[in-house]
Coordinates of C-alpha atoms in Angstrom, one line a residue:
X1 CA -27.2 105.1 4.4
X2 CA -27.6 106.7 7.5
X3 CA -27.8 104.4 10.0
X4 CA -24.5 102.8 8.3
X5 CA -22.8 105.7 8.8
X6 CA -24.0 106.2 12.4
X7 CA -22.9 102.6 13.3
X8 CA -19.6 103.7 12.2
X9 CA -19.7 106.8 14.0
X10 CA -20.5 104.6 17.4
X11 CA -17.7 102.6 16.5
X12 CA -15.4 105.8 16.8
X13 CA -17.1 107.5 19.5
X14 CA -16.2 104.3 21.9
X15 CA -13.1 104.4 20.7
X16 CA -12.7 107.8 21.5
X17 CA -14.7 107.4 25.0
X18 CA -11.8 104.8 25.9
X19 CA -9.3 107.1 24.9
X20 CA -10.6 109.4 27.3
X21 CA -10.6 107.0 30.4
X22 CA -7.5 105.2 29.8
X23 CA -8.0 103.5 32.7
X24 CA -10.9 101.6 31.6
X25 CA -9.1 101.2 28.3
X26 CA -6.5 99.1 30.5
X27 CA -9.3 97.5 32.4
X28 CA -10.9 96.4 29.2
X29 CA -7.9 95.0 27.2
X30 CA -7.7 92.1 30.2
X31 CA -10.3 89.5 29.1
X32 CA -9.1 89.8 25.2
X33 CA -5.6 89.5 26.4
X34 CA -6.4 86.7 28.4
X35 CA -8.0 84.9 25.9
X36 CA -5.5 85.6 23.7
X37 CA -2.7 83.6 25.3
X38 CA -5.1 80.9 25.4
X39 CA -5.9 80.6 21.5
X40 CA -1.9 81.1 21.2
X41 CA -0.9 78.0 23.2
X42 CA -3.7 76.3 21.9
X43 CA -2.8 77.2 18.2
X44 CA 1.4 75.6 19.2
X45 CA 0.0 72.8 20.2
X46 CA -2.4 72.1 17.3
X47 CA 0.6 73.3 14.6
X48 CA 3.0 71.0 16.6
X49 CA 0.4 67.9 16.3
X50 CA -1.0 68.8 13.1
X51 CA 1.3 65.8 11.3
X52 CA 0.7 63.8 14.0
X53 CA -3.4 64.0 13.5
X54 CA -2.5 63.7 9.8
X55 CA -0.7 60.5 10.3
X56 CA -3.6 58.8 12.4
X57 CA -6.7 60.2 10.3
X58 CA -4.8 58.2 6.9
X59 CA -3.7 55.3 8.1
X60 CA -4.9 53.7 4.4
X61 CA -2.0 55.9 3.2
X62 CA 0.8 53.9 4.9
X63 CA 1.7 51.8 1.3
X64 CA 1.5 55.1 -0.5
X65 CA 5.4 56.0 -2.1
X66 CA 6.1 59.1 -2.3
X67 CA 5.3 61.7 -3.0
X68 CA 1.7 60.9 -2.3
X69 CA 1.8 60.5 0.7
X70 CA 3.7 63.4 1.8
X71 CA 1.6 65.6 -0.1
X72 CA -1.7 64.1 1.5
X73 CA -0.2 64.3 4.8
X74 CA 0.8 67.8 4.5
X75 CA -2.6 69.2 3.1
X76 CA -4.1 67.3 5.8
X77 CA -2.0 69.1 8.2
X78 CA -2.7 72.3 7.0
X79 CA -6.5 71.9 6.5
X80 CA -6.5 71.1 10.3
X81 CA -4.3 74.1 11.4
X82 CA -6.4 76.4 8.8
X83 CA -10.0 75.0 10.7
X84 CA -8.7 75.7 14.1
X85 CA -7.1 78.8 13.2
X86 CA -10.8 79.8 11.2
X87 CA -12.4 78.5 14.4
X88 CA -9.8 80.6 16.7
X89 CA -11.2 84.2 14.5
X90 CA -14.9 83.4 14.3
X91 CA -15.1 82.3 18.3
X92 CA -12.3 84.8 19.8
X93 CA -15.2 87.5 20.1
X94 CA -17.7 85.1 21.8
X95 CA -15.4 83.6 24.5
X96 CA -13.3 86.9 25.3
X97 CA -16.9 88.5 26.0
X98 CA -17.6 85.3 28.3
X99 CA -14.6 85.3 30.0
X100 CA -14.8 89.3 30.3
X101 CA -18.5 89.0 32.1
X102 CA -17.6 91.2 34.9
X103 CA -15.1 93.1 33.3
X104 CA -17.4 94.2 30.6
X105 CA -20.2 94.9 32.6
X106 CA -18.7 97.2 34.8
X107 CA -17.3 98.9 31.7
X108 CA -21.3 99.2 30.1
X109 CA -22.1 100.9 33.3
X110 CA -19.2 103.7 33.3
X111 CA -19.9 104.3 29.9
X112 CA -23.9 104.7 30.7
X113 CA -23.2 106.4 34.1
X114 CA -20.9 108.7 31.9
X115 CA -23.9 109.2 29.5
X116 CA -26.7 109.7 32.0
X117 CA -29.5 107.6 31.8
X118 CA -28.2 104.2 32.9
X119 CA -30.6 101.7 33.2
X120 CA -31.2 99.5 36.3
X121 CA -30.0 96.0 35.8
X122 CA -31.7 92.4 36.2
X123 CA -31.1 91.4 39.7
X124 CA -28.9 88.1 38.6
X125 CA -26.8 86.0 40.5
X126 CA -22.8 86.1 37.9
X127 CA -23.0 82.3 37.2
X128 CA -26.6 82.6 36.1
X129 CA -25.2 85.7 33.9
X130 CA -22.0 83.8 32.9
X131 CA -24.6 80.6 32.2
X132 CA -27.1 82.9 30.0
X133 CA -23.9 84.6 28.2
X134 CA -22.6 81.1 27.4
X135 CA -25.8 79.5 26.1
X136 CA -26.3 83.2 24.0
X137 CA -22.9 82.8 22.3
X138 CA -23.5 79.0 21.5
X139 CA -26.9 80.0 19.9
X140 CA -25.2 83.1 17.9
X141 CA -21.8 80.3 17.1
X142 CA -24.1 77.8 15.3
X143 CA -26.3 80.4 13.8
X144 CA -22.8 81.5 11.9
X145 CA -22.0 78.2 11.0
X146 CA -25.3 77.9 9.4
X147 CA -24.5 80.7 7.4
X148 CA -20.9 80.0 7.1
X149 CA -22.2 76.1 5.3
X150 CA -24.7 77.9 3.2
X151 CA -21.8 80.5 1.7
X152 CA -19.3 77.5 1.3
X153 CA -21.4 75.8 -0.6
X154 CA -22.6 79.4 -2.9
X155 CA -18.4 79.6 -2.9
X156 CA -18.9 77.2 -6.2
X157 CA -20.9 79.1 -8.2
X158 CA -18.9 80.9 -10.8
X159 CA -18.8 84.2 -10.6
X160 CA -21.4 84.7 -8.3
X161 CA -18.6 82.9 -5.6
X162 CA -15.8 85.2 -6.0
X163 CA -17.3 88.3 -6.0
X164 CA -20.7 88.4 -3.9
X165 CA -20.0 85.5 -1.5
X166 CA -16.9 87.2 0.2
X167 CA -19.1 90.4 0.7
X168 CA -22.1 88.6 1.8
X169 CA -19.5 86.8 4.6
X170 CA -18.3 90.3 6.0
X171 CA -21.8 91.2 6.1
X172 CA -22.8 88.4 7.8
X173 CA -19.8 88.3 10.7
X174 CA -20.0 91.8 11.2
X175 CA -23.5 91.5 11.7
X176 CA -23.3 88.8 14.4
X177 CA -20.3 90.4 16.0
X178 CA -22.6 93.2 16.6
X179 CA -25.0 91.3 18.1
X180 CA -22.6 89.6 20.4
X181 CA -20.9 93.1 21.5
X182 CA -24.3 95.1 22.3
X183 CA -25.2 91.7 24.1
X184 CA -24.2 93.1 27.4
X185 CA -25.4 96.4 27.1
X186 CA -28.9 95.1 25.9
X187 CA -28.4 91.9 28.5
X188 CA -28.2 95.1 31.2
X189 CA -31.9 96.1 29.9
X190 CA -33.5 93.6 30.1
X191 CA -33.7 92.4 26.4
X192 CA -33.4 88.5 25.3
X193 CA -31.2 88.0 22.9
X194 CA -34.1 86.8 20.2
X195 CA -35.3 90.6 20.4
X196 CA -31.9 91.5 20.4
X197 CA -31.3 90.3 16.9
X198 CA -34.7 91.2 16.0
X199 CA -33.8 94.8 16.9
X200 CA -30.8 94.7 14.4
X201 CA -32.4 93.0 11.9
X202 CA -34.5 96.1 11.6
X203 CA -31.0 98.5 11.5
X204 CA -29.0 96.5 9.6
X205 CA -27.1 99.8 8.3
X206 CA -26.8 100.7 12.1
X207 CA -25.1 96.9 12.4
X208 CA -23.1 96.1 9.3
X209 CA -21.4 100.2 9.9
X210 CA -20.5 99.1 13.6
X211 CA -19.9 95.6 12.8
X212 CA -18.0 95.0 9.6
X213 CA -15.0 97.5 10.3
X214 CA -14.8 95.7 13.4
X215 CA -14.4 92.7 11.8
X216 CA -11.9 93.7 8.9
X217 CA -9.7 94.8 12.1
X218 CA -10.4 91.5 14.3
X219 CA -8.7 89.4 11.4
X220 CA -5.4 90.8 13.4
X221 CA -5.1 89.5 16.6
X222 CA -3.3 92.6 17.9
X223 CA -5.8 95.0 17.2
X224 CA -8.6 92.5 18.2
X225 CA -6.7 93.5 21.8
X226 CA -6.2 96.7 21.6
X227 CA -9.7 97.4 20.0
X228 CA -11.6 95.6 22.0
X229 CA -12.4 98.1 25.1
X230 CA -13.8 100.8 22.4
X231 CA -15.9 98.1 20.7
X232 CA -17.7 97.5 23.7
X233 CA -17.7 101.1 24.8
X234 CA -19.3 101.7 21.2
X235 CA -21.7 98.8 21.4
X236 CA -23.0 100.6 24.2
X237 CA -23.5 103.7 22.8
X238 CA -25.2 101.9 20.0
X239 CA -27.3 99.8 22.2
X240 CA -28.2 103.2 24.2
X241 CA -29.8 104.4 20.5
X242 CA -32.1 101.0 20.1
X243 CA -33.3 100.5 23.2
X244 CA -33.0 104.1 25.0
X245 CA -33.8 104.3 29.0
X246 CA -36.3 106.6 29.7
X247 CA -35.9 108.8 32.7
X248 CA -38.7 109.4 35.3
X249 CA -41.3 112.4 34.2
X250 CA -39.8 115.5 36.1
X251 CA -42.5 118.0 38.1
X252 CA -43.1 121.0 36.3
X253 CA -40.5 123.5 36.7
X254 CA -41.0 127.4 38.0
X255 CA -41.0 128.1 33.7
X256 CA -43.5 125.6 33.2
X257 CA -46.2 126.9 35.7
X258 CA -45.6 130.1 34.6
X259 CA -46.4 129.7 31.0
X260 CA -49.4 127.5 32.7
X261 CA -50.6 130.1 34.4
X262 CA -50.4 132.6 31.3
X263 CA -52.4 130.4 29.2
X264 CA -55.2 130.6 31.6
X265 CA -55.3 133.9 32.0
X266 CA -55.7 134.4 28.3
X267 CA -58.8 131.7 28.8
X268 CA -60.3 133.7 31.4
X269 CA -59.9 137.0 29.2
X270 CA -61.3 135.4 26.1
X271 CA -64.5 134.1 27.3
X272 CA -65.0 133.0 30.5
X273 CA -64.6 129.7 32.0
X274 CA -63.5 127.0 29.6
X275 CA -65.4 124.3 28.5
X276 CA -69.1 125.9 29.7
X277 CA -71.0 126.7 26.4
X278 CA -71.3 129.8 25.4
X279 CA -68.6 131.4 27.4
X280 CA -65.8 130.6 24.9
X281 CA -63.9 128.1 23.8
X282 CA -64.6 124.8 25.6
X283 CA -65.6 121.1 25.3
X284 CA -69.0 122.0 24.2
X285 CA -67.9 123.1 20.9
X286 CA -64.8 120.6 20.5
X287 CA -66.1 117.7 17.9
X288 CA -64.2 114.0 17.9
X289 CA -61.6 113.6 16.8
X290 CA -61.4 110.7 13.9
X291 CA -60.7 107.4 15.0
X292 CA -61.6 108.3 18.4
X293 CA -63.5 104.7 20.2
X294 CA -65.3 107.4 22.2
X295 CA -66.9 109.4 19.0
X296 CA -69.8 107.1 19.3
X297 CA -70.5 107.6 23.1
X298 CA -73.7 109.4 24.2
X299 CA -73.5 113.6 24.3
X300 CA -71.1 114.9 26.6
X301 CA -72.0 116.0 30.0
X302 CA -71.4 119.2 31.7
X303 CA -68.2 119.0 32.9
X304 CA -69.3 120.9 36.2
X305 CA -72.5 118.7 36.4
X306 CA -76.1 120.6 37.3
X307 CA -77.3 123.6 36.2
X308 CA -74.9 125.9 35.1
X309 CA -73.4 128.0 37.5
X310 CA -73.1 131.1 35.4
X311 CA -76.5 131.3 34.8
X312 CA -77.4 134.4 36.5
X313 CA -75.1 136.3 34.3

């Protein structure tokens, strides 16, 4: 329950981070838009042709009065404009991120710069990125429609298909459009995409909270648009908790060697030099600890070698 309220939470803080650099929020609403005139024209054409295809896929239908024929033709029609337009929703996400390559990841890196600890990315020529993204979003598309054949077919079961199948299919789109959004981030860390998924599969609260809102919203092209910047920005965020960069181990600071300093001086004042037996607390009188490989090992040798030095005490 926590991590699905956290993957919500990521979801609002990118929204909020775009909202506080507006300009990146403009910057980031190109490659959706984009893509968006694209499915648009595409979608005019295919309503405009949608008899047409009707027509040629039933030519057995020509003899047919009316009005079966009309009726077959018409259903036909709209099955073909309701699969492209099904088609148009479940890929939108995948090719606005391809065609928004450099956008996006120029957008990951303000938002980690921002953040502090960004990582230092692959050293990769765009088209191989553009190529890797492509063949990522192909392996993520048929993955879906694996999924999307399997609750099709549950669909039948009474019951069973009106209630749990619809819930099962947010979960599983919001949980691939998760994957596909924290692909850039994670892509900028050096993660394949099979550990990618692997890493959600073990925070599937963390995906389905960042994911499935997403997903209710993307059913409205408009706000697929206008959300899309934040989404990113939040998939970064997210991607920031799974696979976090760690920074360089800093010197001791002035506070550091002080308290350093202080606890040898209490040593000193308690018994002498530690780790000499007899003169206080040391590695003489430390014991294994369990599970140690070493416990085993022959008896532990003066750490200052020789005789020992304080003999003539």
């Amino acid at each position: 329950m926590r991590d699905l309220a956290a993957g919500l939470g990521y979801l609002a803080k990118g929204q909020k981070w775009v909202g506080r650099h507006g300009r990146w929020w403009g910057f980031g609403m190109l490659p959706a838009l984009i893509t968006l005139v694209g499915y648009v024209v595409a979608l005019v054409f295919l309503g405009g042709w949608s008899e047409e295809l009707a027509e040629w896929a039933t030519p057995f239908a020509d003899g047919w009065g009316s009005p079966w024929q009309g009726l077959l033709r018409t259903a036909l029609a709209a099955i073909v404009f309701g699969g492209g337009l099904l088609i148009s929703v479940i890929t939108f996400t995948a090719v606005t991120l391809l065609v928004g390559q450099p956008f996006y990841e120029s957008l990951c890196e303000k938002v980690d710069e921002t953040e502090g600890g960004a990582p230092t990315p692959p050293d990769v020529p765009l088209w191989r990125e553009l190529a890797v993204s492509a063949r990522d979003s192909l392996y993520v598309l048929v993955r879906v429609a694996g999924f999307g054949v399997l609750l099709f077919a549950c669909g039948f079961i009474p019951v069973v298909g009106q209630t749990l199948v619809p819930v099962a299919g947010f979960l599983v789109s919001g949980f691939f459009l998760t994957v596909e959004l924290t692909a850039v981030a994670l892509q900028r860390r050096g993660v394949p995409q099979r550990e990618r998924i692997r890493l959600l599969r073990s925070r599937l609260g963390l995906a389905f909270g960042f994911g499935v809102p997403l997903i209710l919203g993307f059913l409205v092209p408009l706000v697929t648009v206008l959300a899309m910047p934040g989404a990113v920005a939040g998939a970064t965020l997210l991607a920031r908790d799974l696979v976090p960069v760690e920074d360089a181990e800093d010197e001791p600071n002035e506070q550091d060697r002080q308290d350093q300093q202080e606890q040898q001086d209490q040593a000193d004042d308690a018994g002498g030099a530690p780790g000499v037996p007899g003169y206080g607390p040391g590695y003489g009188e430390q014991r294994p600890v369990p599970g140690n490989p070493y416990a085993t090992g022959p008896e532990p040798v003066r750490p200052y070698g020789g005789p020992d030095p304080y003999s003539s005490r």
